[in-house]
Short mmCIF file of C-alpha atoms in Angstrom, two decimals:
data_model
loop_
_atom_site.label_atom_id
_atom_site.label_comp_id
_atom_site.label_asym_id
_atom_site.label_seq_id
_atom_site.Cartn_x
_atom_site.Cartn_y
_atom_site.Cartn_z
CA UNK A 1 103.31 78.38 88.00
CA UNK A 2 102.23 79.57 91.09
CA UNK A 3 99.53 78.10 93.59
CA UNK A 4 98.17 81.47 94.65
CA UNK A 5 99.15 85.09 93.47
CA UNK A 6 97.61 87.72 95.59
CA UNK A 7 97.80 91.59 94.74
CA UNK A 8 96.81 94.38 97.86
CA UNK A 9 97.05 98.23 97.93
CA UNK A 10 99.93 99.48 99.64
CA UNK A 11 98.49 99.78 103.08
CA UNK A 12 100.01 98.91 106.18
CA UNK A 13 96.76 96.69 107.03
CA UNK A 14 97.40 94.66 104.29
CA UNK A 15 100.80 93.12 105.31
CA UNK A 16 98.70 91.14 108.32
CA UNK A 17 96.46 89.73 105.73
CA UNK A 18 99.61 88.76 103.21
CA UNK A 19 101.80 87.08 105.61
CA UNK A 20 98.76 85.01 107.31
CA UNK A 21 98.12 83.66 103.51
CA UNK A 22 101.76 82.54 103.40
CA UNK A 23 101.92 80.92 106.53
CA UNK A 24 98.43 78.60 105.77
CA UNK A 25 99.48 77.90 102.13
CA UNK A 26 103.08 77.22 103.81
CA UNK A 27 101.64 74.89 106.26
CA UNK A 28 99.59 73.37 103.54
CA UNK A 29 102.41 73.10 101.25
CA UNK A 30 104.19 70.88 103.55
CA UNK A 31 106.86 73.55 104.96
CA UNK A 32 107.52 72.06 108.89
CA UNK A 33 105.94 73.61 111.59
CA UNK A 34 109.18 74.86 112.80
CA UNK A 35 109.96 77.00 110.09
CA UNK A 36 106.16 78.65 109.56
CA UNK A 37 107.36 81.56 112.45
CA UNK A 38 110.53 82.01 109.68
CA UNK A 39 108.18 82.40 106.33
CA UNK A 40 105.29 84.98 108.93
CA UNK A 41 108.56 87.12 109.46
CA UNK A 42 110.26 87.07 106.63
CA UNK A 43 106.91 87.70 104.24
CA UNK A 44 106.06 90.32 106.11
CA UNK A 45 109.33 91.88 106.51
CA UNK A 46 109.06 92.01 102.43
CA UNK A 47 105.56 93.00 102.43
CA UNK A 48 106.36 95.82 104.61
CA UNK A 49 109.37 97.02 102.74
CA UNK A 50 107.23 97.07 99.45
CA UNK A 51 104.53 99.02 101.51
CA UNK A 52 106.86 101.67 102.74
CA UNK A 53 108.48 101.87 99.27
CA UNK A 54 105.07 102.57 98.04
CA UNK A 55 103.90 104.51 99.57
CA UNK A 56 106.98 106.64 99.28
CA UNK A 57 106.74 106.32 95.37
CA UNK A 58 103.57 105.11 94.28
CA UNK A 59 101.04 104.95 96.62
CA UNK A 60 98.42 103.84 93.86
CA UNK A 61 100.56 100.96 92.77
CA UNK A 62 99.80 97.71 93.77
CA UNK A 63 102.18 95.06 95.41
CA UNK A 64 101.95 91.24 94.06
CA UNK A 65 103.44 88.38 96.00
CA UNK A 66 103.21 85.14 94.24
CA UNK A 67 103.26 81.64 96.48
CA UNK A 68 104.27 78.54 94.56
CA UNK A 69 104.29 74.73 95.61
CA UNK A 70 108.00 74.11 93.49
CA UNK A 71 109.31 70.53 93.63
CA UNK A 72 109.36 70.22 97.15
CA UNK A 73 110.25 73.98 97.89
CA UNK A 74 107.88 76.65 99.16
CA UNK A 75 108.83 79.75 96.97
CA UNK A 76 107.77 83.27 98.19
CA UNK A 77 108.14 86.07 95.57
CA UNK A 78 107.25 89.64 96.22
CA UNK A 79 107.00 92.54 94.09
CA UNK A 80 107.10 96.47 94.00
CA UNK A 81 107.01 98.79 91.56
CA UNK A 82 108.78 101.52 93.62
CA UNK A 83 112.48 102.00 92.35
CA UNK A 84 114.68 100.81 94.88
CA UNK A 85 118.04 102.46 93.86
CA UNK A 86 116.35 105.49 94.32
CA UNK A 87 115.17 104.64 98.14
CA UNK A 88 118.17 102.89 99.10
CA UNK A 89 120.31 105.93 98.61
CA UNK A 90 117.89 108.03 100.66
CA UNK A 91 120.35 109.11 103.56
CA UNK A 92 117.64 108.08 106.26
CA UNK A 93 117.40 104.57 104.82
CA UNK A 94 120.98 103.75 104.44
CA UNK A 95 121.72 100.34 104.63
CA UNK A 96 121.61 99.44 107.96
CA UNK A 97 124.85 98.59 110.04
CA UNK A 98 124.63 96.23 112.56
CA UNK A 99 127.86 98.01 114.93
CA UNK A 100 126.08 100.90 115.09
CA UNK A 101 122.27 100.23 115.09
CA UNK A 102 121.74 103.65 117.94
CA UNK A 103 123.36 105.59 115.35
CA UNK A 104 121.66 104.04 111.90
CA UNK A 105 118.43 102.90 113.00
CA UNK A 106 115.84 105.48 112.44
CA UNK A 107 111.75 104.99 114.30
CA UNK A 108 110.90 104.26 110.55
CA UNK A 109 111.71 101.07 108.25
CA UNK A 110 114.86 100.62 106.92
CA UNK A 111 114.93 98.86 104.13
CA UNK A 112 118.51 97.44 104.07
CA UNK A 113 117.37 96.34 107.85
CA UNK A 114 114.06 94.56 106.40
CA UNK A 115 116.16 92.70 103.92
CA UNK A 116 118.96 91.79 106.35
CA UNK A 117 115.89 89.95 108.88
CA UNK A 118 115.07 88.42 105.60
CA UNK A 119 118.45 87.49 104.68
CA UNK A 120 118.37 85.47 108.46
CA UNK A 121 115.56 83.80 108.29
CA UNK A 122 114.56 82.11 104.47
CA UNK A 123 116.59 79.11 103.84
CA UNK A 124 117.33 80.54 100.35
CA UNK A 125 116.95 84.23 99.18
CA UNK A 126 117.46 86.85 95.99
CA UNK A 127 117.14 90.05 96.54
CA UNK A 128 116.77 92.05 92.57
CA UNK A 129 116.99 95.60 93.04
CA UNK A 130 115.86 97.96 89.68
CA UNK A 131 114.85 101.37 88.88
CA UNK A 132 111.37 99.58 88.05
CA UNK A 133 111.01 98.09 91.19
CA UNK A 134 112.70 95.46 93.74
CA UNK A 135 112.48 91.86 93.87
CA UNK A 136 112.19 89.28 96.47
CA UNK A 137 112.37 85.89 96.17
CA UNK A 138 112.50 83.32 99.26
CA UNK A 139 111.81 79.77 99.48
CA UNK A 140 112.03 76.76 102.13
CA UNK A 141 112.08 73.02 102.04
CA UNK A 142 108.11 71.73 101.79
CA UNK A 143 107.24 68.20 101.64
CA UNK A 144 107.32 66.80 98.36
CA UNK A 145 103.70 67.21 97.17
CA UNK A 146 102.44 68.98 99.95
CA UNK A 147 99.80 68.34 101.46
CA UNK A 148 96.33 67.11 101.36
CA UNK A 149 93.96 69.69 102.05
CA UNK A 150 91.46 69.95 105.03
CA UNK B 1 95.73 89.76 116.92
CA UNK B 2 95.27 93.61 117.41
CA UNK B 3 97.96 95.65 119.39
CA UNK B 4 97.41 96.20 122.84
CA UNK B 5 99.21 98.68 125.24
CA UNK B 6 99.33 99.43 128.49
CA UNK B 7 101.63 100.69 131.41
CA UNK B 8 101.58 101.20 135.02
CA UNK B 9 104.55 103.03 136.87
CA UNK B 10 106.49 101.80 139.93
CA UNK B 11 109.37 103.51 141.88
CA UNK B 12 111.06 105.38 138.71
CA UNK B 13 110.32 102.48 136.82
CA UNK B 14 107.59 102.78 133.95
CA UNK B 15 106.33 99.05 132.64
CA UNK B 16 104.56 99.13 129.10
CA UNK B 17 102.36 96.22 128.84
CA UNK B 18 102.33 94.78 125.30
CA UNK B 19 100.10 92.15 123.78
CA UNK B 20 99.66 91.19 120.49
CA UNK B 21 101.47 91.76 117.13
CA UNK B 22 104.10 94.69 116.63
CA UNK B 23 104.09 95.23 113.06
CA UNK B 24 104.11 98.16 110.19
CA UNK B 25 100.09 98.16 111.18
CA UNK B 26 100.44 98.87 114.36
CA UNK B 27 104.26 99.54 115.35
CA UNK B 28 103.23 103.22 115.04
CA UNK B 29 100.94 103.15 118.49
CA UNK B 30 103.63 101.88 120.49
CA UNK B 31 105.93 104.77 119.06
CA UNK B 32 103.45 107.48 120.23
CA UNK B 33 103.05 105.79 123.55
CA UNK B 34 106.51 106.04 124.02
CA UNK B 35 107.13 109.21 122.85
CA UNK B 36 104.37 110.36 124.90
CA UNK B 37 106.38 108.59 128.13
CA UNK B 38 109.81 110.19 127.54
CA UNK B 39 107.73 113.68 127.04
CA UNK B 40 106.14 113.37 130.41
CA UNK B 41 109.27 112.59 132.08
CA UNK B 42 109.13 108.39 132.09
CA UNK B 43 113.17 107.91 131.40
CA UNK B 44 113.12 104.47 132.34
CA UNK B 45 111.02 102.36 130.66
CA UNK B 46 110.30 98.47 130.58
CA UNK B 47 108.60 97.26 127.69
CA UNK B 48 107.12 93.60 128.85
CA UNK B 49 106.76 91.94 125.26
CA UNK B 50 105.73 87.95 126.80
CA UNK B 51 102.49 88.65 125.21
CA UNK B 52 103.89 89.70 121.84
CA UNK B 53 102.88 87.47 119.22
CA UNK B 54 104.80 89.39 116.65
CA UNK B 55 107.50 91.30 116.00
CA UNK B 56 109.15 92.81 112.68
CA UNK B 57 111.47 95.22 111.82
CA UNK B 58 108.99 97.88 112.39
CA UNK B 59 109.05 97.26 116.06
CA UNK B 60 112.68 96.88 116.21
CA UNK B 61 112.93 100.80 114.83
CA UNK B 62 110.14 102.01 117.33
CA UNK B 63 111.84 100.18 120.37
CA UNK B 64 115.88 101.33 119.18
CA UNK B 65 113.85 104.77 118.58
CA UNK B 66 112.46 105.03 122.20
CA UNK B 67 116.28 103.76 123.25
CA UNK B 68 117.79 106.62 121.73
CA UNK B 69 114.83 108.89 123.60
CA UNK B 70 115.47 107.59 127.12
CA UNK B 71 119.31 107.63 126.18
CA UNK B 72 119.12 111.52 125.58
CA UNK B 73 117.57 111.62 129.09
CA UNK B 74 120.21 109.28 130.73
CA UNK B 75 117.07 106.98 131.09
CA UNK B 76 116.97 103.19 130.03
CA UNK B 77 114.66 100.98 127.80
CA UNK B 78 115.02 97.73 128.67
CA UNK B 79 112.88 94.18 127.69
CA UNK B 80 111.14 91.49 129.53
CA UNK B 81 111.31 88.20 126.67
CA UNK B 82 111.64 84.75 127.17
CA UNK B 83 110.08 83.64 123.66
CA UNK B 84 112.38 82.15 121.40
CA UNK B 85 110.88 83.67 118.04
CA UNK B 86 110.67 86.86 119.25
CA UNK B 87 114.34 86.59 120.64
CA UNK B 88 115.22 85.43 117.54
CA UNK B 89 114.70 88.68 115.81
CA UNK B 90 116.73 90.20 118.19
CA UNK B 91 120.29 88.16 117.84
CA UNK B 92 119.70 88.46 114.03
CA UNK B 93 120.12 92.04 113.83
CA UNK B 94 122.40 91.83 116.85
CA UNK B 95 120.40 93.88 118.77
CA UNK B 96 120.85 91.82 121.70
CA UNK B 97 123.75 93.81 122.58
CA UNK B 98 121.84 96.87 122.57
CA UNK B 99 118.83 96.62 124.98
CA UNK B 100 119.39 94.86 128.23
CA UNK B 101 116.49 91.36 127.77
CA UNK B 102 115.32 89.88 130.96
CA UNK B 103 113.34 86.51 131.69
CA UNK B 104 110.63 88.36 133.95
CA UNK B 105 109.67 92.00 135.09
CA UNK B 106 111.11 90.97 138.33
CA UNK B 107 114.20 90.23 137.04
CA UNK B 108 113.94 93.50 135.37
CA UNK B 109 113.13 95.40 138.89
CA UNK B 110 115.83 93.88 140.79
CA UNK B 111 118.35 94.55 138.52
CA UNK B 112 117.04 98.42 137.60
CA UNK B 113 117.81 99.03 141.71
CA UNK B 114 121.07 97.58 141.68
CA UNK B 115 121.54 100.18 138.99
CA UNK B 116 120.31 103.03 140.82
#
């Protein structure tokens, strides 16, 4: 079940907001203070992949990330509604390639990039791609029980 | 934080200023500043990012963006970062062989006339 679920309108904006909630329920959780720069980067770089993906697709949609407290693990999950096949084959927002980023990388979001920051940074990650939307779960060790709060 | 920008020329050398957090929020002010740069005929740029809380993807794209700009001009786009999260960022996506990363806009200057 989680601790906190949190739904926002697909608005750059937004992303600050969602990422500073997962750091302090992160930090609250019991996830060490050297990992808290890891889950601000890598909820955000999911945040702002569902943003850009709806706003591409469904700008009315919301985006839900979900923060749980498992067992000893801070889990992350966030997701879009926008169908990710669909914007992953976009030829602008090919997946990018890290020997050629001058020739891949356009001003704009990529998503493959987004997920590949991701991908370095959370201890444990599953990306589930669908016409109905994309998936991201991420989690790092917490303290067992968390804890108290101020 | 909010974004804050700034830049000051010196020699053929243009220094952006940046302070804050680079994100999908507010990664698209730093693109227009230097786009706006390149278009007035600033080709080599030095984007000081020791006060950059922050840095996604986002940012990444707008800085390889104004790279392939100053490229097109022979110019440069190079980075002043000593902070180990924002660096961070950087070797994941490899990117540190891309844009030449110096400890201090000094460093930067010395090394941008041995160049010239």
């Amino acid at each position: 079940m989680a601790t906190v679920e949190l739904t926002f309108s697909a608005l750059p904006a937004h992303v600050r907001t969602a990422r500073l909630l997962a750091t302090a329920i992160a930090r609250r959780t019991g996830v060490e203070e050297s990992l808290l720069d890891e889950v601000r980067l890598a909820v955000g770089e999911a945040c702002s992949r569902a943003v850009e993906a709806h706003r591409l697709h469904c700008p009315e949609e919301p985006i839900r990330i979900e923060l749980c407290d498992d067992s000893g693990r801070f889990e992350v999950i966030v997701t879009d509604v926008a169908p990710s096949d669909e914007l992953e084959q976009l030829p602008e927002r090919a997946p990018f390639r890290f020997d050629d980023p001058l020739g891949q990388l356009p001003d704009t979001l990529v998503s493959g990039f987004g997920i590949a920051v991701i991908a370095g940074l959370a201890d444990d990650v599953e990306v589930y791609p669908s016409q109905k939307g994309m998936r991201i779960r991420m989690s790092w060790p917490a303290a067992a029980g968390g804890l108290s709060p101020v | 934080m909010d974004l804050k920008l700034d830049h000051h020329s010196e020699d053929r050398l243009t220094i952006v200023e940046v302070e804050g957090e680079i994100d999908v929020y507010t990664a698209p002010r730093l693109r227009e500043l230097l786009i706006d740069l390149v278009n007035k005929g600033n080709f080599h740029l030095l984007v000081n990012m020791e006060k950059v809380d922050f840095l996604d993807s986002t940012g990444l794209g707008v800085l390889v963006g104004g790279l392939k700009r100053v490229r097109a001009h022979d110019g440069s786009l190079e980075l002043v970062c000593t902070q180990e999260r924002i660096l961070k960022i950087f070797r994941i996506t490899g990117l540190t062989k891309v844009f030449g990363i110096y400890a201090s806009v000094e460093e930067a200057k010395e090394a941008h006339g041995r160049d010239k």
